[in-house]
Amino acid sequence: MVFRRFVEIGRVALINYGPQHGKLVVIVDVIDQNRALIDSPDMVRTQINFKRLSLTDITIPELPRTPPKKVLKKAYEDAEVEQKWANSAWGKKLAVRTKRASLTDFDRFKVMVARVKKSSIVRRELGKLRRGKA
Amino acid sequence: MKLWATNEVRAKSKFWYFLRKLQKVKKAHGQLLAINEIFEKYPTTIKNYGIWVRYQSRTGYHNMYKEYRDLTLNGAVEQMYDEMASRHRVRFPCIQIIKTATIPVSLCKRVNTKQFHNSKIKFPLTTRKIRPPSRSLKTTYKASRPNTFV
């Protein structure tokens, strides 16, 4: 078993528990065995337990230890963390999940209509193939 | 006098406890002038705290020096109390904090704090416990066995 995701300065992680659940943050320093200092362009620098973090594959390379907020913001944008996250499979899955959770009844109706439409097209083609074979 | 207590009432009581050991004055004869909470000046920077402790064990009094890495002095003191309770079974009333200080990196003694003095620190999280993002989403039964690899 090889470890691919490391706790390091510049590692982007997702908070998976607590009031800030779902937020992307950057590990900016390690306090001790259980806690890290995390930071994000729109939050105050805080400590968090590693148990509340899910490490991602995204890192900000060459990030100095506990950088000033300006430096962090710039490095965050230069490394295109948000874009990389939105393009990653994990990020896309989470986006779909949040979208589904935020649908109104009308949206769900629209989804149902679209699904029915799509499946009717598919079944029509399938019927043609079946009749063609038979 | 700097002391640690969970509330103001306990703080005043502890104040008189320590003052009685320093001067011949009791709460009945004395007057408390001011009690102020000290807030951490830089709660977003990591510091190495050294805490000198005098504690009472089952067989006598001992001194200890302990080091903690934390953002705030209160956090380090809390860690100290937790550690004393777990490692030595010493409870709050039997612990006296002699001195606390932020220790510069070159003067830290304990290997446990020194191992984090590495600007290129890097380590994997070897096991991952998957848990629901809030207690309300907890279920008793799961459909499949959890995989704790990272």
PDB file of C-alpha atoms in Angstrom, chain B:
ATOM      1  CA  MET B   1      -0.985  36.517  39.553  1.00  0.00           C
ATOM      2  CA  LYS B   2      -1.698  34.389  36.539  1.00  0.00           C
ATOM      3  CA  LEU B   3      -3.850  31.364  37.067  1.00  0.00           C
ATOM      4  CA  TRP B   4      -6.189  29.105  35.145  1.00  0.00           C
ATOM      5  CA  ALA B   5      -9.743  28.328  36.115  1.00  0.00           C
ATOM      6  CA  THR B   6     -12.933  27.465  34.332  1.00  0.00           C
ATOM      7  CA  ASN B   7     -14.882  30.421  35.680  1.00  0.00           C
ATOM      8  CA  GLU B   8     -14.451  33.624  37.664  1.00  0.00           C
ATOM      9  CA  VAL B   9     -15.616  32.171  40.951  1.00  0.00           C
ATOM     10  CA  ARG B  10     -13.079  29.385  40.782  1.00  0.00           C
ATOM     11  CA  ALA B  11     -10.427  31.844  39.690  1.00  0.00           C
ATOM     12  CA  LYS B  12     -10.969  33.998  42.774  1.00  0.00           C
ATOM     13  CA  SER B  13     -10.863  30.955  44.988  1.00  0.00           C
ATOM     14  CA  LYS B  14      -7.621  29.780  43.427  1.00  0.00           C
ATOM     15  CA  PHE B  15      -6.210  33.264  43.826  1.00  0.00           C
ATOM     16  CA  TRP B  16      -6.732  33.177  47.563  1.00  0.00           C
ATOM     17  CA  TYR B  17      -5.339  29.640  47.715  1.00  0.00           C
ATOM     18  CA  PHE B  18      -2.088  30.756  46.136  1.00  0.00           C
ATOM     19  CA  LEU B  19      -1.947  34.052  48.004  1.00  0.00           C
ATOM     20  CA  ARG B  20      -2.230  32.274  51.335  1.00  0.00           C
ATOM     21  CA  LYS B  21       0.898  30.363  50.408  1.00  0.00           C
ATOM     22  CA  LEU B  22       2.749  33.597  49.626  1.00  0.00           C
ATOM     23  CA  GLN B  23       1.498  36.021  52.224  1.00  0.00           C
ATOM     24  CA  LYS B  24      -0.230  35.849  55.586  1.00  0.00           C
ATOM     25  CA  VAL B  25      -3.598  36.971  54.240  1.00  0.00           C
ATOM     26  CA  LYS B  26      -6.917  35.254  53.848  1.00  0.00           C
ATOM     27  CA  LYS B  27      -9.963  36.097  51.785  1.00  0.00           C
ATOM     28  CA  ALA B  28     -11.632  37.438  54.916  1.00  0.00           C
ATOM     29  CA  HIS B  29      -8.798  39.886  55.510  1.00  0.00           C
ATOM     30  CA  GLY B  30      -8.031  40.757  51.935  1.00  0.00           C
ATOM     31  CA  GLN B  31      -9.590  42.581  49.082  1.00  0.00           C
ATOM     32  CA  LEU B  32      -9.479  41.446  45.528  1.00  0.00           C
ATOM     33  CA  LEU B  33      -8.849  44.500  43.377  1.00  0.00           C
ATOM     34  CA  ALA B  34      -9.221  43.244  39.867  1.00  0.00           C
ATOM     35  CA  ILE B  35      -9.761  40.077  37.932  1.00  0.00           C
ATOM     36  CA  ASN B  36      -9.092  40.191  34.214  1.00  0.00           C
ATOM     37  CA  GLU B  37      -9.225  37.543  31.559  1.00  0.00           C
ATOM     38  CA  ILE B  38      -6.079  37.442  29.493  1.00  0.00           C
ATOM     39  CA  PHE B  39      -6.679  36.748  25.858  1.00  0.00           C
ATOM     40  CA  GLU B  40      -4.161  35.282  23.512  1.00  0.00           C
ATOM     41  CA  LYS B  41      -2.353  37.945  21.533  1.00  0.00           C
ATOM     42  CA  TYR B  42      -1.695  35.870  18.403  1.00  0.00           C
ATOM     43  CA  PRO B  43      -4.137  32.958  18.354  1.00  0.00           C
ATOM     44  CA  THR B  44      -3.293  32.050  14.762  1.00  0.00           C
ATOM     45  CA  THR B  45       0.413  31.346  15.236  1.00  0.00           C
ATOM     46  CA  ILE B  46       1.732  28.076  16.545  1.00  0.00           C
ATOM     47  CA  LYS B  47       3.867  28.348  19.639  1.00  0.00           C
ATOM     48  CA  ASN B  48       5.836  25.901  21.737  1.00  0.00           C
ATOM     49  CA  TYR B  49       4.763  26.237  25.328  1.00  0.00           C
ATOM     50  CA  GLY B  50       6.834  25.035  28.256  1.00  0.00           C
ATOM     51  CA  ILE B  51       4.887  24.489  31.457  1.00  0.00           C
ATOM     52  CA  TRP B  52       6.551  23.923  34.825  1.00  0.00           C
ATOM     53  CA  VAL B  53       4.215  22.007  37.084  1.00  0.00           C
ATOM     54  CA  ARG B  54       4.234  21.000  40.727  1.00  0.00           C
ATOM     55  CA  TYR B  55       1.871  18.154  41.390  1.00  0.00           C
ATOM     56  CA  GLN B  56       0.894  15.877  44.186  1.00  0.00           C
ATOM     57  CA  SER B  57       1.056  12.189  43.462  1.00  0.00           C
ATOM     58  CA  ARG B  58      -0.028   9.417  45.749  1.00  0.00           C
ATOM     59  CA  THR B  59       3.407   9.348  47.331  1.00  0.00           C
ATOM     60  CA  GLY B  60       4.492  12.984  47.448  1.00  0.00           C
ATOM     61  CA  TYR B  61       5.059  16.205  45.544  1.00  0.00           C
ATOM     62  CA  HIS B  62       6.991  16.305  42.302  1.00  0.00           C
ATOM     63  CA  ASN B  63       8.040  18.896  39.774  1.00  0.00           C
ATOM     64  CA  MET B  64       7.682  18.469  36.082  1.00  0.00           C
ATOM     65  CA  TYR B  65       8.503  20.330  32.943  1.00  0.00           C
ATOM     66  CA  LYS B  66       6.212  19.675  29.995  1.00  0.00           C
ATOM     67  CA  GLU B  67       6.163  21.003  26.476  1.00  0.00           C
ATOM     68  CA  TYR B  68       3.163  21.504  24.238  1.00  0.00           C
ATOM     69  CA  ARG B  69       2.617  22.867  20.806  1.00  0.00           C
ATOM     70  CA  ASP B  70      -0.522  24.945  20.585  1.00  0.00           C
ATOM     71  CA  LEU B  71      -1.973  28.175  19.317  1.00  0.00           C
ATOM     72  CA  THR B  72      -2.929  29.579  22.692  1.00  0.00           C
ATOM     73  CA  LEU B  73      -1.567  29.325  26.212  1.00  0.00           C
ATOM     74  CA  ASN B  74      -4.990  28.248  27.422  1.00  0.00           C
ATOM     75  CA  GLY B  75      -4.927  25.445  24.918  1.00  0.00           C
ATOM     76  CA  ALA B  76      -1.524  24.312  26.106  1.00  0.00           C
ATOM     77  CA  VAL B  77      -2.603  24.424  29.752  1.00  0.00           C
ATOM     78  CA  GLU B  78      -5.698  22.422  28.882  1.00  0.00           C
ATOM     79  CA  GLN B  79      -3.486  19.870  27.156  1.00  0.00           C
ATOM     80  CA  MET B  80      -1.305  19.741  30.244  1.00  0.00           C
ATOM     81  CA  TYR B  81      -4.218  19.064  32.561  1.00  0.00           C
ATOM     82  CA  ASP B  82      -5.530  16.363  30.244  1.00  0.00           C
ATOM     83  CA  GLU B  83      -2.118  14.750  29.993  1.00  0.00           C
ATOM     84  CA  MET B  84      -1.474  14.843  33.740  1.00  0.00           C
ATOM     85  CA  ALA B  85      -4.844  13.246  34.322  1.00  0.00           C
ATOM     86  CA  SER B  86      -4.289  10.509  31.780  1.00  0.00           C
ATOM     87  CA  ARG B  87      -0.605   9.752  32.334  1.00  0.00           C
ATOM     88  CA  HIS B  88      -0.317  10.298  36.073  1.00  0.00           C
ATOM     89  CA  ARG B  89      -3.908  10.212  37.302  1.00  0.00           C
ATOM     90  CA  VAL B  90      -3.416  13.667  38.795  1.00  0.00           C
ATOM     91  CA  ARG B  91      -6.513  15.805  38.943  1.00  0.00           C
ATOM     92  CA  PHE B  92      -6.907  19.557  38.757  1.00  0.00           C
ATOM     93  CA  PRO B  93      -6.767  20.355  42.476  1.00  0.00           C
ATOM     94  CA  CYS B  94      -3.439  18.581  42.873  1.00  0.00           C
ATOM     95  CA  ILE B  95      -1.661  20.505  40.136  1.00  0.00           C
ATOM     96  CA  GLN B  96       0.015  23.864  40.584  1.00  0.00           C
ATOM     97  CA  ILE B  97       1.369  25.656  37.564  1.00  0.00           C
ATOM     98  CA  ILE B  98       4.660  27.184  38.580  1.00  0.00           C
ATOM     99  CA  LYS B  99       5.508  28.868  35.342  1.00  0.00           C
ATOM    100  CA  THR B 100       4.557  28.950  31.704  1.00  0.00           C
ATOM    101  CA  ALA B 101       6.590  30.282  28.821  1.00  0.00           C
ATOM    102  CA  THR B 102       6.719  30.238  25.064  1.00  0.00           C
ATOM    103  CA  ILE B 103       9.900  28.444  24.185  1.00  0.00           C
ATOM    104  CA  PRO B 104      11.876  29.339  21.085  1.00  0.00           C
ATOM    105  CA  VAL B 105      12.495  26.433  18.790  1.00  0.00           C
ATOM    106  CA  SER B 106      16.192  26.115  19.669  1.00  0.00           C
ATOM    107  CA  LEU B 107      15.448  25.630  23.362  1.00  0.00           C
ATOM    108  CA  CYS B 108      12.778  22.970  23.126  1.00  0.00           C
ATOM    109  CA  LYS B 109      13.724  19.847  25.001  1.00  0.00           C
ATOM    110  CA  ARG B 110      11.151  17.249  24.156  1.00  0.00           C
ATOM    111  CA  VAL B 111      11.502  15.157  21.021  1.00  0.00           C
ATOM    112  CA  ASN B 112       7.735  15.087  20.695  1.00  0.00           C
ATOM    113  CA  THR B 113       7.615  18.838  20.059  1.00  0.00           C
ATOM    114  CA  LYS B 114      10.908  18.962  18.169  1.00  0.00           C
ATOM    115  CA  GLN B 115       9.680  16.494  15.570  1.00  0.00           C
ATOM    116  CA  PHE B 116       7.272  19.160  14.295  1.00  0.00           C
ATOM    117  CA  HIS B 117       9.995  21.757  13.875  1.00  0.00           C
ATOM    118  CA  ASN B 118      10.325  21.014  10.217  1.00  0.00           C
ATOM    119  CA  SER B 119       9.300  23.515   7.581  1.00  0.00           C
ATOM    120  CA  LYS B 120       8.991  20.722   5.014  1.00  0.00           C
ATOM    121  CA  ILE B 121       6.924  18.492   7.234  1.00  0.00           C
ATOM    122  CA  LYS B 122       5.165  15.765   5.339  1.00  0.00           C
ATOM    123  CA  PHE B 123       3.431  12.622   6.495  1.00  0.00           C
ATOM    124  CA  PRO B 124       0.499  10.507   5.376  1.00  0.00           C
ATOM    125  CA  LEU B 125      -2.641   9.926   7.348  1.00  0.00           C
ATOM    126  CA  THR B 126      -2.341   6.203   7.628  1.00  0.00           C
ATOM    127  CA  THR B 127      -5.904   5.260   8.526  1.00  0.00           C
ATOM    128  CA  ARG B 128      -9.122   6.959   7.733  1.00  0.00           C
ATOM    129  CA  LYS B 129     -12.250   6.543   9.775  1.00  0.00           C
ATOM    130  CA  ILE B 130     -15.225   7.299   7.571  1.00  0.00           C
ATOM    131  CA  ARG B 131     -17.955   8.961   9.542  1.00  0.00           C
ATOM    132  CA  PRO B 132     -21.165  10.738   8.580  1.00  0.00           C
ATOM    133  CA  PRO B 133     -20.770  14.513   8.457  1.00  0.00           C
ATOM    134  CA  SER B 134     -23.079  15.021  11.389  1.00  0.00           C
ATOM    135  CA  ARG B 135     -24.376  12.988  14.276  1.00  0.00           C
ATOM    136  CA  SER B 136     -27.929  13.138  12.966  1.00  0.00           C
ATOM    137  CA  LEU B 137     -26.886  11.150   9.872  1.00  0.00           C
ATOM    138  CA  LYS B 138     -25.457   8.320  11.952  1.00  0.00           C
ATOM    139  CA  THR B 139     -26.916   4.847  11.215  1.00  0.00           C
ATOM    140  CA  THR B 140     -26.583   1.659  13.211  1.00  0.00           C
ATOM    141  CA  TYR B 141     -26.161  -0.632  10.226  1.00  0.00           C
ATOM    142  CA  LYS B 142     -24.065  -0.150   7.129  1.00  0.00           C
ATOM    143  CA  ALA B 143     -24.533  -1.873   3.797  1.00  0.00           C
ATOM    144  CA  SER B 144     -20.844  -2.619   3.344  1.00  0.00           C
ATOM    145  CA  ARG B 145     -17.704  -3.007   5.433  1.00  0.00           C
ATOM    146  CA  PRO B 146     -15.749   0.213   5.754  1.00  0.00           C
ATOM    147  CA  ASN B 147     -12.352   0.504   4.128  1.00  0.00           C
ATOM    148  CA  THR B 148     -10.006   2.378   6.413  1.00  0.00           C
ATOM    149  CA  PHE B 149      -7.178   2.826   3.929  1.00  0.00           C
ATOM    150  CA  VAL B 150      -6.655   6.565   3.590  1.00  0.00           C
TER     151      VAL B 150
END
